[in-house]
Amino acid sequence: EASQCFVERGIPAMYRGNQLLIAGDNKQLRPNDLYRVRYEDEAAEDSAALEVESLLELTDQHLMSVQLKGHYRSESLDLIQFSNTHFYDGNLKMLPDYEVVNRGESAIEYLKLDGIWENNVNQAEAQKIKELVFERISKGLDHSMGIVTFNSKQQQLKLDLLEEESITSGVVLPESLFVKNIENVQGDERDVIIFSVGYAPDKNGKMIMQFGSLNQTHGENRLNVAITRARKKIIIVSSIKPQELNVDDAKNDGPRLFKKYLEFAWNASK
């Protein structure tokens, strides 16, 4: 996908073809490589061409652009409505599943817990997600599942709990199940996405607003990726209500849109 392809990696491939079609989404993740120096020539720092990161950004300056408007992943309008409004200016069109529409059930479920944020993890949320996964397995629900979270420590805690329960109970986890954070979930899709908010007061009742990569420039794109992975349902597991998030000091749009999404999900799940 051109939005995640560095310019210098894409151009050599472009020269191999007689015709060129660049496909990507500038509302999703940009290329990222924390461990590689891209440019060492200090004299090149003033070049305007180096201001763009992705192949999509570069070619968008020179080639005609056509936006695809059909959305085919989500069976329910609930699952794409927020992104369509806040990221795609309402341009996405979709034909929801006939049976889903007439069922009259929301495709978003908001589960409020009383979790505590301690040592960069939320034990209560990880425990609840483990229960949700094995409950769905025990009921024989033939739905693929994915778990999305905000940081690597919470991600690892969920993996550990799931594996421990699998060994203890003798229940095999589905091969399709994944546990990822918002940095590496792009391109994935599952029937059911369980979205762990993680943020919670500490044991003294104090909330620390650390939004990490979500508060970086274009961090809102990570949110867009995370909330558009589901085909059938999103289950949000949260230790806070949307109004408890303080985003007044956020320097970028990511945290503000995150709060708006939680408000949207809270209302949609009622």
Short mmCIF file of C-alpha atoms in Angstrom, two decimals:
data_model
loop_
_atom_site.label_atom_id
_atom_site.label_comp_id
_atom_site.label_asym_id
_atom_site.label_seq_id
_atom_site.Cartn_x
_atom_site.Cartn_y
_atom_site.Cartn_z
CA GLU A 1 0.00 0.00 0.00
CA ALA A 2 1.53 3.27 -1.15
CA SER A 3 0.61 5.16 2.02
CA GLN A 4 3.00 2.89 3.95
CA CYS A 5 5.74 2.73 1.32
CA PHE A 6 8.75 5.03 1.67
CA VAL A 7 9.35 7.13 -1.45
CA GLU A 8 12.84 5.73 -2.01
CA ARG A 9 11.54 2.16 -1.89
CA GLY A 10 8.70 2.76 -4.32
CA ILE A 11 10.42 4.69 -7.11
CA PRO A 12 12.65 1.80 -8.29
CA ALA A 13 9.56 -0.40 -8.68
CA MET A 14 7.80 2.35 -10.66
CA TYR A 15 10.52 2.30 -13.31
CA ARG A 16 9.84 -1.36 -14.10
CA GLY A 17 6.37 -0.78 -15.54
CA ASN A 18 4.95 0.79 -18.69
CA GLN A 19 1.85 1.97 -16.83
CA LEU A 20 1.48 3.07 -13.24
CA LEU A 21 -1.34 2.82 -10.70
CA ILE A 22 -0.68 4.00 -7.16
CA ALA A 23 -3.13 2.71 -4.52
CA GLY A 24 -3.26 3.91 -0.92
CA ASP A 25 -5.18 5.76 1.77
CA ASN A 26 -3.75 8.94 3.27
CA LYS A 27 -6.09 8.54 6.25
CA GLN A 28 -4.26 5.43 7.39
CA LEU A 29 -0.74 4.79 8.67
CA ARG A 30 2.30 6.42 7.13
CA PRO A 31 5.58 4.55 6.68
CA ASN A 32 7.53 4.12 9.88
CA ASP A 33 10.96 2.72 10.63
CA LEU A 34 12.34 3.84 13.98
CA TYR A 35 15.63 2.04 13.53
CA ARG A 36 16.75 3.28 10.14
CA VAL A 37 18.33 6.59 9.13
CA ARG A 38 16.72 7.64 5.87
CA TYR A 39 18.88 10.58 4.82
CA GLU A 40 22.43 11.36 5.89
CA ASP A 41 23.17 14.19 3.45
CA GLU A 42 22.77 17.42 5.45
CA ALA A 43 22.82 19.45 2.24
CA ALA A 44 19.60 17.75 1.16
CA GLU A 45 17.63 18.92 4.17
CA ASP A 46 16.30 21.96 2.33
CA SER A 47 14.84 19.90 -0.50
CA ALA A 48 11.05 20.14 -0.70
CA ALA A 49 10.94 16.59 -2.07
CA LEU A 50 12.17 15.27 1.26
CA GLU A 51 9.21 16.76 3.10
CA VAL A 52 7.00 13.89 1.93
CA GLU A 53 7.41 10.45 3.45
CA SER A 54 5.24 8.06 1.50
CA LEU A 55 5.02 7.19 -2.15
CA LEU A 56 1.34 8.13 -1.99
CA GLU A 57 2.14 11.67 -0.81
CA LEU A 58 4.70 12.17 -3.59
CA THR A 59 2.58 10.88 -6.45
CA ASP A 60 -0.47 12.76 -5.19
CA GLN A 61 1.40 15.95 -6.10
CA HIS A 62 1.90 14.88 -9.71
CA LEU A 63 -0.79 12.38 -10.77
CA MET A 64 -4.57 12.62 -11.00
CA SER A 65 -6.39 11.22 -7.97
CA VAL A 66 -9.57 9.14 -7.86
CA GLN A 67 -11.23 8.27 -4.57
CA LEU A 68 -12.82 4.85 -4.25
CA LYS A 69 -16.23 5.31 -2.64
CA GLY A 70 -17.52 1.79 -2.10
CA HIS A 71 -17.05 0.25 1.35
CA TYR A 72 -17.45 -3.52 1.46
CA ARG A 73 -15.98 -4.69 4.79
CA SER A 74 -18.58 -3.72 7.39
CA GLU A 75 -21.97 -5.39 7.50
CA SER A 76 -23.39 -2.58 9.64
CA LEU A 77 -23.35 1.17 9.12
CA ASP A 78 -22.37 1.57 12.79
CA LEU A 79 -18.92 0.18 12.08
CA ILE A 80 -17.94 2.72 9.43
CA GLN A 81 -20.12 5.74 10.23
CA PHE A 82 -17.61 7.50 12.51
CA SER A 83 -14.70 7.16 10.09
CA ASN A 84 -16.89 8.13 7.16
CA THR A 85 -17.88 11.33 8.95
CA HIS A 86 -14.58 12.37 10.52
CA PHE A 87 -12.01 11.04 8.04
CA TYR A 88 -13.67 10.65 4.62
CA ASP A 89 -16.05 13.63 4.57
CA GLY A 90 -19.07 11.36 4.17
CA ASN A 91 -17.92 10.16 0.74
CA LEU A 92 -17.98 6.42 1.50
CA LYS A 93 -21.03 4.53 0.29
CA MET A 94 -22.01 1.09 1.51
CA LEU A 95 -24.88 -1.34 1.19
CA PRO A 96 -25.40 -2.83 4.67
CA ASP A 97 -26.33 -6.47 5.10
CA TYR A 98 -30.12 -6.90 4.78
CA GLU A 99 -30.51 -9.22 7.77
CA VAL A 100 -28.27 -7.07 10.00
CA VAL A 101 -30.23 -3.90 9.24
CA ASN A 102 -33.58 -5.52 9.99
CA ARG A 103 -32.31 -7.10 13.19
CA GLY A 104 -32.19 -3.63 14.76
CA GLU A 105 -29.17 -4.38 16.96
CA SER A 106 -26.16 -2.14 17.35
CA ALA A 107 -22.90 -3.50 15.99
CA ILE A 108 -21.01 -1.71 18.78
CA GLU A 109 -20.96 -2.86 22.41
CA TYR A 110 -19.40 -0.74 25.15
CA LEU A 111 -18.42 -2.66 28.31
CA LYS A 112 -17.57 -0.39 31.26
CA LEU A 113 -15.26 -1.90 33.91
CA ASP A 114 -13.67 -0.62 37.11
CA GLY A 115 -10.11 -1.27 36.06
CA ILE A 116 -6.94 0.31 37.49
CA TRP A 117 -3.94 1.51 35.48
CA GLU A 118 -0.82 0.17 37.18
CA ASN A 119 2.67 -0.50 35.76
CA ASN A 120 1.43 0.48 32.29
CA VAL A 121 -1.22 -2.25 32.18
CA ASN A 122 -4.89 -2.66 33.03
CA GLN A 123 -5.30 -6.10 34.58
CA ALA A 124 -9.11 -5.94 34.74
CA GLU A 125 -9.48 -5.24 31.03
CA ALA A 126 -7.05 -7.99 30.07
CA GLN A 127 -8.95 -10.44 32.30
CA LYS A 128 -12.31 -9.42 30.82
CA ILE A 129 -11.06 -9.81 27.27
CA LYS A 130 -9.77 -13.29 28.09
CA GLU A 131 -13.25 -14.17 29.37
CA LEU A 132 -14.92 -12.75 26.24
CA VAL A 133 -12.69 -14.77 23.94
CA PHE A 134 -13.24 -18.10 25.70
CA GLU A 135 -16.94 -17.40 26.14
CA ARG A 136 -17.33 -16.98 22.39
CA ILE A 137 -15.29 -20.14 21.79
CA SER A 138 -17.41 -22.15 24.26
CA LYS A 139 -20.62 -21.00 22.55
CA GLY A 140 -19.29 -22.26 19.24
CA LEU A 141 -19.61 -18.87 17.59
CA ASP A 142 -17.98 -19.18 14.20
CA HIS A 143 -16.63 -15.63 14.16
CA SER A 144 -12.99 -14.71 13.69
CA MET A 145 -11.68 -12.42 16.43
CA GLY A 146 -9.04 -9.74 16.77
CA ILE A 147 -7.91 -7.78 19.84
CA VAL A 148 -6.57 -4.24 19.48
CA THR A 149 -4.86 -2.30 22.25
CA PHE A 150 -2.76 0.82 22.76
CA ASN A 151 0.58 -0.36 24.09
CA SER A 152 2.91 -3.31 23.90
CA LYS A 153 2.81 -4.17 27.62
CA GLN A 154 -0.98 -4.45 27.58
CA GLN A 155 -0.74 -6.45 24.37
CA GLN A 156 1.70 -8.90 25.96
CA LEU A 157 -0.42 -9.23 29.10
CA LYS A 158 -3.43 -10.26 27.01
CA LEU A 159 -1.34 -12.78 25.08
CA ASP A 160 -0.03 -14.29 28.32
CA LEU A 161 -3.50 -14.61 29.87
CA LEU A 162 -4.96 -16.18 26.74
CA GLU A 163 -2.15 -18.70 26.45
CA GLU A 164 -2.32 -19.58 30.17
CA GLU A 165 -6.08 -20.15 29.97
CA SER A 166 -5.66 -22.23 26.82
CA ILE A 167 -3.15 -24.50 28.56
CA THR A 168 -5.18 -24.75 31.77
CA SER A 169 -8.54 -25.43 30.10
CA GLY A 170 -7.25 -27.46 27.17
CA VAL A 171 -9.18 -25.22 24.77
CA VAL A 172 -7.25 -24.41 21.62
CA LEU A 173 -7.23 -20.78 20.56
CA PRO A 174 -8.39 -20.17 16.96
CA GLU A 175 -5.60 -19.63 14.47
CA SER A 176 -7.38 -16.54 13.20
CA LEU A 177 -7.22 -14.80 16.60
CA PHE A 178 -4.73 -11.94 16.81
CA VAL A 179 -3.65 -9.56 19.58
CA LYS A 180 -2.11 -6.37 18.21
CA ASN A 181 -1.63 -2.72 19.03
CA ILE A 182 -2.67 0.18 16.84
CA GLU A 183 0.82 0.38 15.33
CA ASN A 184 0.63 -2.93 13.46
CA VAL A 185 -3.02 -3.76 12.86
CA GLN A 186 -3.36 -2.08 9.46
CA GLY A 187 -4.42 -4.49 6.74
CA ASP A 188 -6.10 -6.91 9.15
CA GLU A 189 -9.81 -7.57 9.41
CA ARG A 190 -11.90 -9.92 11.54
CA ASP A 191 -15.59 -10.57 12.15
CA VAL A 192 -15.34 -9.30 15.73
CA ILE A 193 -12.83 -6.75 17.03
CA ILE A 194 -12.37 -6.38 20.78
CA PHE A 195 -10.95 -2.94 21.41
CA SER A 196 -9.22 -2.40 24.78
CA VAL A 197 -9.02 1.25 25.83
CA GLY A 198 -6.64 0.57 28.71
CA TYR A 199 -6.67 4.04 30.24
CA ALA A 200 -7.91 4.09 33.84
CA PRO A 201 -7.31 5.86 37.16
CA ASP A 202 -4.39 4.59 39.20
CA LYS A 203 -4.88 3.09 42.68
CA ASN A 204 -5.10 6.64 44.09
CA GLY A 205 -7.86 7.59 41.67
CA LYS A 206 -5.64 9.83 39.53
CA MET A 207 -5.92 9.76 35.76
CA ILE A 208 -2.77 10.38 33.72
CA MET A 209 -3.46 11.27 30.11
CA GLN A 210 -0.62 9.76 28.09
CA PHE A 211 -1.84 9.14 24.57
CA GLY A 212 1.51 8.08 23.10
CA SER A 213 1.59 7.79 19.33
CA LEU A 214 -2.07 8.82 19.15
CA ASN A 215 -0.98 12.35 20.07
CA GLN A 216 1.69 12.57 17.37
CA THR A 217 1.22 14.38 14.08
CA HIS A 218 -1.25 12.29 12.02
CA GLY A 219 -1.79 10.11 15.10
CA GLU A 220 -5.52 10.19 14.38
CA ASN A 221 -4.82 7.92 11.40
CA ARG A 222 -3.94 5.16 13.87
CA LEU A 223 -7.38 5.54 15.40
CA ASN A 224 -9.00 5.33 11.97
CA VAL A 225 -7.17 2.07 11.29
CA ALA A 226 -8.06 0.56 14.67
CA ILE A 227 -11.81 1.23 14.51
CA THR A 228 -12.34 -0.01 10.95
CA ARG A 229 -11.09 -3.61 11.25
CA ALA A 230 -14.43 -5.28 12.08
CA ARG A 231 -16.86 -6.96 9.67
CA LYS A 232 -19.67 -7.72 12.13
CA LYS A 233 -19.08 -6.23 15.59
CA ILE A 234 -16.85 -4.09 17.79
CA ILE A 235 -16.70 -4.72 21.53
CA ILE A 236 -15.10 -1.85 23.44
CA VAL A 237 -13.74 -2.77 26.84
CA SER A 238 -13.09 0.37 28.85
CA SER A 239 -12.46 1.38 32.46
CA ILE A 240 -13.63 4.94 31.83
CA LYS A 241 -16.62 6.72 30.40
CA PRO A 242 -15.94 9.03 27.44
CA GLN A 243 -16.51 12.19 29.47
CA GLU A 244 -13.68 11.21 31.82
CA LEU A 245 -11.08 11.74 29.12
CA ASN A 246 -9.40 15.14 29.38
CA VAL A 247 -8.07 16.09 25.95
CA ASP A 248 -7.91 19.86 26.41
CA ASP A 249 -4.11 19.89 26.39
CA ALA A 250 -3.69 17.54 23.43
CA LYS A 251 -1.48 19.14 20.80
CA ASN A 252 -2.88 17.12 17.89
CA ASP A 253 -6.25 15.77 16.75
CA GLY A 254 -5.72 12.12 17.73
CA PRO A 255 -6.84 12.32 21.38
CA ARG A 256 -9.76 14.63 20.57
CA LEU A 257 -11.07 12.27 17.89
CA PHE A 258 -10.51 9.33 20.23
CA LYS A 259 -12.79 10.92 22.82
CA LYS A 260 -15.40 11.65 20.13
CA TYR A 261 -15.25 8.02 19.01
CA LEU A 262 -15.80 6.75 22.55
CA GLU A 263 -18.77 9.10 22.85
CA PHE A 264 -20.12 7.78 19.55
CA ALA A 265 -19.61 4.17 20.66
CA TRP A 266 -21.16 4.82 24.09
CA ASN A 267 -24.31 6.24 22.49
CA ALA A 268 -24.46 3.60 19.76
CA SER A 269 -24.28 0.74 22.26
CA LYS A 270 -27.30 1.89 24.29
#
